[in-house]
Amino acid sequence: MEELLARGLRALGLSDGGAGPLARYGALLLEKNKVMNLTAITDPADVAALHFLDSAALLTLEDFLGKSVVDVGTGAGFPGLPLRILEPSVHLTLLDALGKRVSFLQEVCAALELSDVDCVHARAEEFAAGHRERFDLAVSRAVAALPVLCELSLPLVRVGGAFLAMKSVESDEELRSARHAVELLGAEVSDVRDYAIPGTEVTHRLITLKKVRPTPVKYPRAFAKIKKAPL
Ligand code: SAM
């Protein structure tokens, strides 16, 4: 896996110095995945491309240098942890509602000596109460449809920061349906960019929502309300 990662990182124009730690993380992921549900992707080459290089591609699309970043619904650590491994100046918070996944992330951080990464077991809409507008950037992949995801993520982002939503290239309609939520929550769509994952035929999309005003205090609502009546 290490060679594939090194090649992919070079293709993205990134330093291949992170390939070793990413490969160790990949080995831990595949080992733990035998006893708990962390990922449906089990072929090491696919893990390299669809988890690590997909996450790494964000570094080519946004400046993460020295930024505080929260990964909302990080699961087994994507995209946040590869970003932190490849850009050590990132101050990372990994957030997930499932305790077992957060325990796995703590194990990975200990094994890779990433002592400054915060692994938090919480629902995003509850975490916002104590961490409102605290982060330069929020990132998220494969958690919810954009109108819901905006309500979970945008309250965490400071004005002047951004929420980066990783989506499929077929997300035009999803983006259209989120326009009202984006506006209501104090953001605007500042960029929509498709990117290729090296070594594959796969193209994904990064939607950048810039926070331009504070989010009204009534958001986020309780999850039952968010789900029942998305903005
Ligand atoms: N982002 C990872 C990835 O792309 O591989 C994980 C995606 S997984 C399909 C969705 C994750 O979001 C799950 O681990 C789930 O527990 C978490 N999640 C869903 N709703 C959440 C919420 N409201 N707050 C925090 N985590 C949430």
PDB file of C-alpha atoms and ligand atoms in Angstrom:
ATOM      1  CA  MET A   1       0.000   0.000   0.000  1.00  0.00           C
ATOM      2  CA  GLU A   2       2.881   2.353   0.776  1.00  0.00           C
ATOM      3  CA  GLU A   3       4.148   2.476  -2.808  1.00  0.00           C
ATOM      4  CA  LEU A   4       0.644   3.145  -4.179  1.00  0.00           C
ATOM      5  CA  LEU A   5       0.192   5.952  -1.686  1.00  0.00           C
ATOM      6  CA  ALA A   6       3.579   7.487  -2.446  1.00  0.00           C
ATOM      7  CA  ARG A   7       2.784   7.451  -6.166  1.00  0.00           C
ATOM      8  CA  GLY A   8      -0.687   8.937  -5.609  1.00  0.00           C
ATOM      9  CA  LEU A   9       0.621  11.689  -3.354  1.00  0.00           C
ATOM     10  CA  ARG A  10       3.256  12.630  -5.939  1.00  0.00           C
ATOM     11  CA  ALA A  11       0.534  12.725  -8.628  1.00  0.00           C
ATOM     12  CA  LEU A  12      -1.390  15.176  -6.435  1.00  0.00           C
ATOM     13  CA  GLY A  13       1.731  17.313  -6.149  1.00  0.00           C
ATOM     14  CA  LEU A  14       2.025  16.534  -2.425  1.00  0.00           C
ATOM     15  CA  SER A  15       5.092  15.329  -0.541  1.00  0.00           C
ATOM     16  CA  ASP A  16       5.192  11.522  -0.443  1.00  0.00           C
ATOM     17  CA  GLY A  17       6.643  11.688   3.096  1.00  0.00           C
ATOM     18  CA  GLY A  18       3.235  10.815   4.564  1.00  0.00           C
ATOM     19  CA  ALA A  19       2.937   7.504   2.717  1.00  0.00           C
ATOM     20  CA  GLY A  20       4.516   5.505   5.565  1.00  0.00           C
ATOM     21  CA  PRO A  21       2.176   6.761   8.328  1.00  0.00           C
ATOM     22  CA  LEU A  22      -0.834   6.450   6.000  1.00  0.00           C
ATOM     23  CA  ALA A  23       0.087   2.836   5.211  1.00  0.00           C
ATOM     24  CA  ARG A  24       0.364   2.067   8.957  1.00  0.00           C
ATOM     25  CA  TYR A  25      -3.058   3.665   9.479  1.00  0.00           C
ATOM     26  CA  GLY A  26      -4.390   1.560   6.582  1.00  0.00           C
ATOM     27  CA  ALA A  27      -3.054  -1.630   8.177  1.00  0.00           C
ATOM     28  CA  LEU A  28      -4.711  -0.722  11.510  1.00  0.00           C
ATOM     29  CA  LEU A  29      -7.970   0.057   9.704  1.00  0.00           C
ATOM     30  CA  LEU A  30      -8.078  -3.254   7.834  1.00  0.00           C
ATOM     31  CA  GLU A  31      -7.115  -5.222  10.955  1.00  0.00           C
ATOM     32  CA  LYS A  32      -9.800  -3.589  13.122  1.00  0.00           C
ATOM     33  CA  ASN A  33     -12.344  -3.863  10.319  1.00  0.00           C
ATOM     34  CA  LYS A  34     -12.276  -7.657  10.832  1.00  0.00           C
ATOM     35  CA  VAL A  35     -13.946  -7.212  14.226  1.00  0.00           C
ATOM     36  CA  MET A  36     -15.994  -4.039  13.801  1.00  0.00           C
ATOM     37  CA  ASN A  37     -17.679  -2.186  10.982  1.00  0.00           C
ATOM     38  CA  LEU A  38     -15.355   0.652   9.961  1.00  0.00           C
ATOM     39  CA  THR A  39     -15.335   0.511   6.160  1.00  0.00           C
ATOM     40  CA  ALA A  40     -16.971  -1.382   3.304  1.00  0.00           C
ATOM     41  CA  ILE A  41     -13.743  -0.949   1.312  1.00  0.00           C
ATOM     42  CA  THR A  42     -11.396  -3.825   2.106  1.00  0.00           C
ATOM     43  CA  ASP A  43      -9.014  -4.101  -0.837  1.00  0.00           C
ATOM     44  CA  PRO A  44      -5.769  -2.311   0.168  1.00  0.00           C
ATOM     45  CA  ALA A  45      -5.432  -0.605  -3.242  1.00  0.00           C
ATOM     46  CA  ASP A  46      -8.996   0.725  -2.935  1.00  0.00           C
ATOM     47  CA  VAL A  47      -8.351   1.857   0.639  1.00  0.00           C
ATOM     48  CA  ALA A  48      -5.289   3.748  -0.633  1.00  0.00           C
ATOM     49  CA  ALA A  49      -7.242   5.460  -3.408  1.00  0.00           C
ATOM     50  CA  LEU A  50     -10.783   5.877  -2.122  1.00  0.00           C
ATOM     51  CA  HIS A  51      -9.967   6.727   1.484  1.00  0.00           C
ATOM     52  CA  PHE A  52      -6.447   8.159   1.645  1.00  0.00           C
ATOM     53  CA  LEU A  53      -5.951   9.842  -1.733  1.00  0.00           C
ATOM     54  CA  ASP A  54      -9.546  11.084  -1.826  1.00  0.00           C
ATOM     55  CA  SER A  55      -8.933  12.752   1.555  1.00  0.00           C
ATOM     56  CA  ALA A  56      -5.464  13.993   0.556  1.00  0.00           C
ATOM     57  CA  ALA A  57      -6.870  15.694  -2.553  1.00  0.00           C
ATOM     58  CA  LEU A  58      -8.453  18.333  -0.296  1.00  0.00           C
ATOM     59  CA  LEU A  59      -4.971  19.680   0.423  1.00  0.00           C
ATOM     60  CA  THR A  60      -4.702  20.620  -3.246  1.00  0.00           C
ATOM     61  CA  LEU A  61      -8.036  22.506  -3.160  1.00  0.00           C
ATOM     62  CA  GLU A  62      -7.867  24.514   0.083  1.00  0.00           C
ATOM     63  CA  ASP A  63      -5.180  26.058   2.286  1.00  0.00           C
ATOM     64  CA  PHE A  64      -5.103  24.070   5.560  1.00  0.00           C
ATOM     65  CA  LEU A  65      -1.855  25.486   6.919  1.00  0.00           C
ATOM     66  CA  GLY A  66      -2.132  26.124  10.678  1.00  0.00           C
ATOM     67  CA  LYS A  67      -5.949  25.958  10.585  1.00  0.00           C
ATOM     68  CA  SER A  68      -8.311  24.527  13.182  1.00  0.00           C
ATOM     69  CA  VAL A  69     -10.359  21.840  11.438  1.00  0.00           C
ATOM     70  CA  VAL A  70     -13.337  19.769  12.592  1.00  0.00           C
ATOM     71  CA  ASP A  71     -14.277  16.606  10.690  1.00  0.00           C
ATOM     72  CA  VAL A  72     -18.029  16.108  11.159  1.00  0.00           C
ATOM     73  CA  GLY A  73     -19.032  12.412  11.151  1.00  0.00           C
ATOM     74  CA  THR A  74     -15.464  11.284  10.614  1.00  0.00           C
ATOM     75  CA  GLY A  75     -16.185   7.543  10.997  1.00  0.00           C
ATOM     76  CA  ALA A  76     -12.839   5.775  10.656  1.00  0.00           C
ATOM     77  CA  GLY A  77     -11.106   9.163  10.259  1.00  0.00           C
ATOM     78  CA  PHE A  78     -11.945  10.404   6.741  1.00  0.00           C
ATOM     79  CA  PRO A  79     -11.081  12.899   5.504  1.00  0.00           C
ATOM     80  CA  GLY A  80      -9.637  14.485   8.689  1.00  0.00           C
ATOM     81  CA  LEU A  81      -6.900  12.144   9.788  1.00  0.00           C
ATOM     82  CA  PRO A  82      -5.059  11.850   6.440  1.00  0.00           C
ATOM     83  CA  LEU A  83      -5.170  15.661   6.238  1.00  0.00           C
ATOM     84  CA  ARG A  84      -3.506  15.960   9.659  1.00  0.00           C
ATOM     85  CA  ILE A  85      -0.909  13.287   8.809  1.00  0.00           C
ATOM     86  CA  LEU A  86       0.022  15.081   5.582  1.00  0.00           C
ATOM     87  CA  GLU A  87      -0.233  18.627   6.989  1.00  0.00           C
ATOM     88  CA  PRO A  88       0.981  18.474  10.628  1.00  0.00           C
ATOM     89  CA  SER A  89       0.214  22.177  11.279  1.00  0.00           C
ATOM     90  CA  VAL A  90      -3.535  21.374  11.218  1.00  0.00           C
ATOM     91  CA  HIS A  91      -5.275  21.474  14.639  1.00  0.00           C
ATOM     92  CA  LEU A  92      -7.683  18.614  14.188  1.00  0.00           C
ATOM     93  CA  THR A  93     -10.905  17.598  15.919  1.00  0.00           C
ATOM     94  CA  LEU A  94     -12.446  14.308  14.803  1.00  0.00           C
ATOM     95  CA  LEU A  95     -16.128  14.143  15.682  1.00  0.00           C
ATOM     96  CA  ASP A  96     -18.389  11.114  15.537  1.00  0.00           C
ATOM     97  CA  ALA A  97     -21.610   9.967  17.166  1.00  0.00           C
ATOM     98  CA  LEU A  98     -20.419   6.339  17.433  1.00  0.00           C
ATOM     99  CA  GLY A  99     -18.222   5.640  20.466  1.00  0.00           C
ATOM    100  CA  LYS A 100     -16.555   2.522  19.022  1.00  0.00           C
ATOM    101  CA  ARG A 101     -15.309   4.445  16.006  1.00  0.00           C
ATOM    102  CA  VAL A 102     -13.950   7.199  18.236  1.00  0.00           C
ATOM    103  CA  SER A 103     -12.100   4.563  20.317  1.00  0.00           C
ATOM    104  CA  PHE A 104     -10.533   3.226  17.121  1.00  0.00           C
ATOM    105  CA  LEU A 105      -9.424   6.758  16.197  1.00  0.00           C
ATOM    106  CA  GLN A 106      -7.830   7.169  19.623  1.00  0.00           C
ATOM    107  CA  GLU A 107      -5.915   3.919  19.061  1.00  0.00           C
ATOM    108  CA  VAL A 108      -4.685   5.109  15.649  1.00  0.00           C
ATOM    109  CA  CYS A 109      -3.612   8.483  17.048  1.00  0.00           C
ATOM    110  CA  ALA A 110      -1.702   6.759  19.868  1.00  0.00           C
ATOM    111  CA  ALA A 111      -0.003   4.345  17.423  1.00  0.00           C
ATOM    112  CA  LEU A 112       1.004   7.204  15.094  1.00  0.00           C
ATOM    113  CA  GLU A 113       1.956   9.506  18.001  1.00  0.00           C
ATOM    114  CA  LEU A 114      -0.571  12.181  17.035  1.00  0.00           C
ATOM    115  CA  SER A 115      -1.134  13.289  20.613  1.00  0.00           C
ATOM    116  CA  ASP A 116      -2.665  16.679  19.728  1.00  0.00           C
ATOM    117  CA  VAL A 117      -5.628  15.315  17.732  1.00  0.00           C
ATOM    118  CA  ASP A 118      -8.944  15.626  19.614  1.00  0.00           C
ATOM    119  CA  CYS A 119     -11.137  12.567  19.103  1.00  0.00           C
ATOM    120  CA  VAL A 120     -14.615  13.494  20.304  1.00  0.00           C
ATOM    121  CA  HIS A 121     -17.577  11.199  20.830  1.00  0.00           C
ATOM    122  CA  ALA A 122     -20.567  13.477  20.281  1.00  0.00           C
ATOM    123  CA  ARG A 123     -23.336  14.326  17.895  1.00  0.00           C
ATOM    124  CA  ALA A 124     -22.427  17.414  15.871  1.00  0.00           C
ATOM    125  CA  GLU A 125     -25.660  19.230  16.710  1.00  0.00           C
ATOM    126  CA  GLU A 126     -24.952  18.789  20.456  1.00  0.00           C
ATOM    127  CA  PHE A 127     -21.220  19.551  20.194  1.00  0.00           C
ATOM    128  CA  ALA A 128     -22.167  22.943  18.694  1.00  0.00           C
ATOM    129  CA  ALA A 129     -23.496  24.144  22.082  1.00  0.00           C
ATOM    130  CA  GLY A 130     -19.959  24.441  23.487  1.00  0.00           C
ATOM    131  CA  HIS A 131     -18.013  24.899  20.236  1.00  0.00           C
ATOM    132  CA  ARG A 132     -19.972  27.413  18.253  1.00  0.00           C
ATOM    133  CA  GLU A 133     -17.972  29.219  15.548  1.00  0.00           C
ATOM    134  CA  ARG A 134     -14.694  27.856  16.943  1.00  0.00           C
ATOM    135  CA  PHE A 135     -13.182  26.332  13.799  1.00  0.00           C
ATOM    136  CA  ASP A 136     -11.530  27.810  10.720  1.00  0.00           C
ATOM    137  CA  LEU A 137     -12.740  24.891   8.636  1.00  0.00           C
ATOM    138  CA  ALA A 138     -15.276  22.067   8.881  1.00  0.00           C
ATOM    139  CA  VAL A 139     -14.930  19.092   6.536  1.00  0.00           C
ATOM    140  CA  SER A 140     -17.290  16.177   5.986  1.00  0.00           C
ATOM    141  CA  ARG A 141     -17.739  13.170   3.726  1.00  0.00           C
ATOM    142  CA  ALA A 142     -20.617  10.695   3.351  1.00  0.00           C
ATOM    143  CA  VAL A 143     -22.629  11.785   6.403  1.00  0.00           C
ATOM    144  CA  ALA A 144     -25.918  13.311   5.215  1.00  0.00           C
ATOM    145  CA  ALA A 145     -27.611  15.208   2.412  1.00  0.00           C
ATOM    146  CA  LEU A 146     -26.331  18.764   2.106  1.00  0.00           C
ATOM    147  CA  PRO A 147     -29.263  20.638   3.738  1.00  0.00           C
ATOM    148  CA  VAL A 148     -28.906  18.457   6.869  1.00  0.00           C
ATOM    149  CA  LEU A 149     -25.123  18.494   6.756  1.00  0.00           C
ATOM    150  CA  CYS A 150     -25.066  22.301   6.586  1.00  0.00           C
ATOM    151  CA  GLU A 151     -27.071  22.548   9.809  1.00  0.00           C
ATOM    152  CA  LEU A 152     -24.690  20.081  11.529  1.00  0.00           C
ATOM    153  CA  SER A 153     -21.498  21.754  10.298  1.00  0.00           C
ATOM    154  CA  LEU A 154     -21.893  25.475   9.591  1.00  0.00           C
ATOM    155  CA  PRO A 155     -22.630  26.477  13.236  1.00  0.00           C
ATOM    156  CA  LEU A 156     -19.137  25.183  14.131  1.00  0.00           C
ATOM    157  CA  VAL A 157     -17.360  27.438  11.603  1.00  0.00           C
ATOM    158  CA  ARG A 158     -16.217  30.965  12.444  1.00  0.00           C
ATOM    159  CA  VAL A 159     -17.180  33.880  10.188  1.00  0.00           C
ATOM    160  CA  GLY A 160     -14.506  34.069   7.491  1.00  0.00           C
ATOM    161  CA  GLY A 161     -13.970  30.281   7.636  1.00  0.00           C
ATOM    162  CA  ALA A 162     -15.515  27.631   5.408  1.00  0.00           C
ATOM    163  CA  PHE A 163     -17.305  24.305   5.354  1.00  0.00           C
ATOM    164  CA  LEU A 164     -15.919  21.841   2.793  1.00  0.00           C
ATOM    165  CA  ALA A 165     -18.458  19.174   1.803  1.00  0.00           C
ATOM    166  CA  MET A 166     -17.127  16.182  -0.142  1.00  0.00           C
ATOM    167  CA  LYS A 167     -19.801  15.053  -2.557  1.00  0.00           C
ATOM    168  CA  SER A 168     -20.338  13.049  -5.722  1.00  0.00           C
ATOM    169  CA  VAL A 169     -20.140  14.768  -9.113  1.00  0.00           C
ATOM    170  CA  GLU A 170     -23.862  14.107  -9.366  1.00  0.00           C
ATOM    171  CA  SER A 171     -24.720  16.540  -6.588  1.00  0.00           C
ATOM    172  CA  ASP A 172     -26.148  19.448  -8.656  1.00  0.00           C
ATOM    173  CA  GLU A 173     -29.694  18.842  -7.413  1.00  0.00           C
ATOM    174  CA  GLU A 174     -28.492  18.322  -3.825  1.00  0.00           C
ATOM    175  CA  LEU A 175     -26.674  21.643  -3.988  1.00  0.00           C
ATOM    176  CA  ARG A 176     -29.751  23.372  -5.404  1.00  0.00           C
ATOM    177  CA  SER A 177     -31.883  21.972  -2.592  1.00  0.00           C
ATOM    178  CA  ALA A 178     -29.391  23.287  -0.013  1.00  0.00           C
ATOM    179  CA  ARG A 179     -29.310  26.913  -1.222  1.00  0.00           C
ATOM    180  CA  HIS A 180     -31.929  28.012   1.315  1.00  0.00           C
ATOM    181  CA  ALA A 181     -30.132  26.265   4.218  1.00  0.00           C
ATOM    182  CA  VAL A 182     -26.766  27.745   3.191  1.00  0.00           C
ATOM    183  CA  GLU A 183     -28.204  31.283   3.201  1.00  0.00           C
ATOM    184  CA  LEU A 184     -30.171  30.823   6.439  1.00  0.00           C
ATOM    185  CA  LEU A 185     -27.113  29.457   8.271  1.00  0.00           C
ATOM    186  CA  GLY A 186     -24.917  32.423   7.276  1.00  0.00           C
ATOM    187  CA  ALA A 187     -22.913  31.014   4.372  1.00  0.00           C
ATOM    188  CA  GLU A 188     -22.586  31.278   0.624  1.00  0.00           C
ATOM    189  CA  VAL A 189     -21.431  28.820  -2.020  1.00  0.00           C
ATOM    190  CA  SER A 190     -17.946  30.035  -2.889  1.00  0.00           C
ATOM    191  CA  ASP A 191     -16.616  27.142  -4.953  1.00  0.00           C
ATOM    192  CA  VAL A 192     -17.653  23.852  -6.561  1.00  0.00           C
ATOM    193  CA  ARG A 193     -14.723  21.861  -7.879  1.00  0.00           C
ATOM    194  CA  ASP A 194     -14.454  18.356  -9.312  1.00  0.00           C
ATOM    195  CA  TYR A 195     -11.195  16.501  -8.722  1.00  0.00           C
ATOM    196  CA  ALA A 196      -9.780  13.202  -9.942  1.00  0.00           C
ATOM    197  CA  ILE A 197      -8.399  10.586  -7.566  1.00  0.00           C
ATOM    198  CA  PRO A 198      -4.979   9.556  -8.926  1.00  0.00           C
ATOM    199  CA  GLY A 199      -4.655   6.007 -10.210  1.00  0.00           C
ATOM    200  CA  THR A 200      -8.444   5.649 -10.652  1.00  0.00           C
ATOM    201  CA  GLU A 201     -11.229   6.713 -12.999  1.00  0.00           C
ATOM    202  CA  VAL A 202     -13.036   8.257 -10.048  1.00  0.00           C
ATOM    203  CA  THR A 203     -13.920  11.935  -9.901  1.00  0.00           C
ATOM    204  CA  HIS A 204     -15.390  13.507  -6.779  1.00  0.00           C
ATOM    205  CA  ARG A 205     -16.578  17.006  -5.944  1.00  0.00           C
ATOM    206  CA  LEU A 206     -15.682  19.489  -3.244  1.00  0.00           C
ATOM    207  CA  ILE A 207     -18.331  22.083  -2.399  1.00  0.00           C
ATOM    208  CA  THR A 208     -16.947  25.056  -0.468  1.00  0.00           C
ATOM    209  CA  LEU A 209     -19.362  27.093   1.622  1.00  0.00           C
ATOM    210  CA  LYS A 210     -17.868  30.283   2.981  1.00  0.00           C
ATOM    211  CA  LYS A 211     -19.208  31.519   6.309  1.00  0.00           C
ATOM    212  CA  VAL A 212     -20.100  35.174   5.840  1.00  0.00           C
ATOM    213  CA  ARG A 213     -22.406  35.868   8.846  1.00  0.00           C
ATOM    214  CA  PRO A 214     -22.925  34.299  12.277  1.00  0.00           C
ATOM    215  CA  THR A 215     -25.376  31.392  12.281  1.00  0.00           C
ATOM    216  CA  PRO A 216     -28.636  32.354  14.068  1.00  0.00           C
ATOM    217  CA  VAL A 217     -28.601  30.898  17.601  1.00  0.00           C
ATOM    218  CA  LYS A 218     -31.662  28.726  16.997  1.00  0.00           C
ATOM    219  CA  TYR A 219     -29.517  26.475  14.778  1.00  0.00           C
ATOM    220  CA  PRO A 220     -28.614  23.677  14.977  1.00  0.00           C
ATOM    221  CA  ARG A 221     -31.940  22.248  16.125  1.00  0.00           C
ATOM    222  CA  ALA A 222     -32.330  18.827  17.759  1.00  0.00           C
ATOM    223  CA  PHE A 223     -31.608  16.022  15.282  1.00  0.00           C
ATOM    224  CA  ALA A 224     -35.230  14.813  15.191  1.00  0.00           C
ATOM    225  CA  LYS A 225     -36.246  18.263  13.927  1.00  0.00           C
ATOM    226  CA  ILE A 226     -33.338  18.547  11.488  1.00  0.00           C
ATOM    227  CA  LYS A 227     -34.327  15.203   9.987  1.00  0.00           C
ATOM    228  CA  LYS A 228     -38.073  15.778   9.961  1.00  0.00           C
ATOM    229  CA  ALA A 229     -37.910  19.291   8.508  1.00  0.00           C
ATOM    230  CA  PRO A 230     -34.575  19.957   6.756  1.00  0.00           C
ATOM    231  CA  LEU A 231     -34.012  23.655   6.079  1.00  0.00           C
TER     232      LEU A 231
HETATM  233  N1  SAM B   1     -16.707  10.457   6.981  1.00  0.00           N
HETATM  234  C1  SAM B   1     -16.398   9.044   7.017  1.00  0.00           C
HETATM  235  C2  SAM B   1     -16.047   8.526   5.639  1.00  0.00           C
HETATM  236  O1  SAM B   1     -16.278   9.235   4.651  1.00  0.00           O
HETATM  237  O2  SAM B   1     -15.555   7.398   5.523  1.00  0.00           O
HETATM  238  C3  SAM B   1     -17.518   8.236   7.653  1.00  0.00           C
HETATM  239  C4  SAM B   1     -18.808   8.180   6.884  1.00  0.00           C
HETATM  240  S1  SAM B   1     -20.012   7.200   7.686  1.00  0.00           S
HETATM  241  C5  SAM B   1     -20.987   6.702   6.327  1.00  0.00           C
HETATM  242  C6  SAM B   1     -21.023   8.410   8.505  1.00  0.00           C
HETATM  243  C7  SAM B   1     -20.532   8.728   9.912  1.00  0.00           C
HETATM  244  O3  SAM B   1     -21.202   9.895  10.373  1.00  0.00           O
HETATM  245  C8  SAM B   1     -20.828   7.616  10.915  1.00  0.00           C
HETATM  246  O4  SAM B   1     -19.655   7.216  11.557  1.00  0.00           O
HETATM  247  C9  SAM B   1     -21.842   8.249  11.869  1.00  0.00           C
HETATM  248  O5  SAM B   1     -21.701   7.788  13.207  1.00  0.00           O
HETATM  249  C10 SAM B   1     -21.506   9.727  11.742  1.00  0.00           C
HETATM  250  N2  SAM B   1     -22.622  10.648  12.037  1.00  0.00           N
HETATM  251  C11 SAM B   1     -23.858  10.659  11.485  1.00  0.00           C
HETATM  252  N3  SAM B   1     -24.593  11.670  12.002  1.00  0.00           N
HETATM  253  C12 SAM B   1     -23.803  12.311  12.896  1.00  0.00           C
HETATM  254  C13 SAM B   1     -24.005  13.439  13.762  1.00  0.00           C
HETATM  255  N4  SAM B   1     -25.163  14.089  13.795  1.00  0.00           N
HETATM  256  N5  SAM B   1     -22.971  13.830  14.536  1.00  0.00           N
HETATM  257  C14 SAM B   1     -21.789  13.158  14.516  1.00  0.00           C
HETATM  258  N6  SAM B   1     -21.556  12.081  13.730  1.00  0.00           N
HETATM  259  C15 SAM B   1     -22.554  11.661  12.927  1.00  0.00           C
END
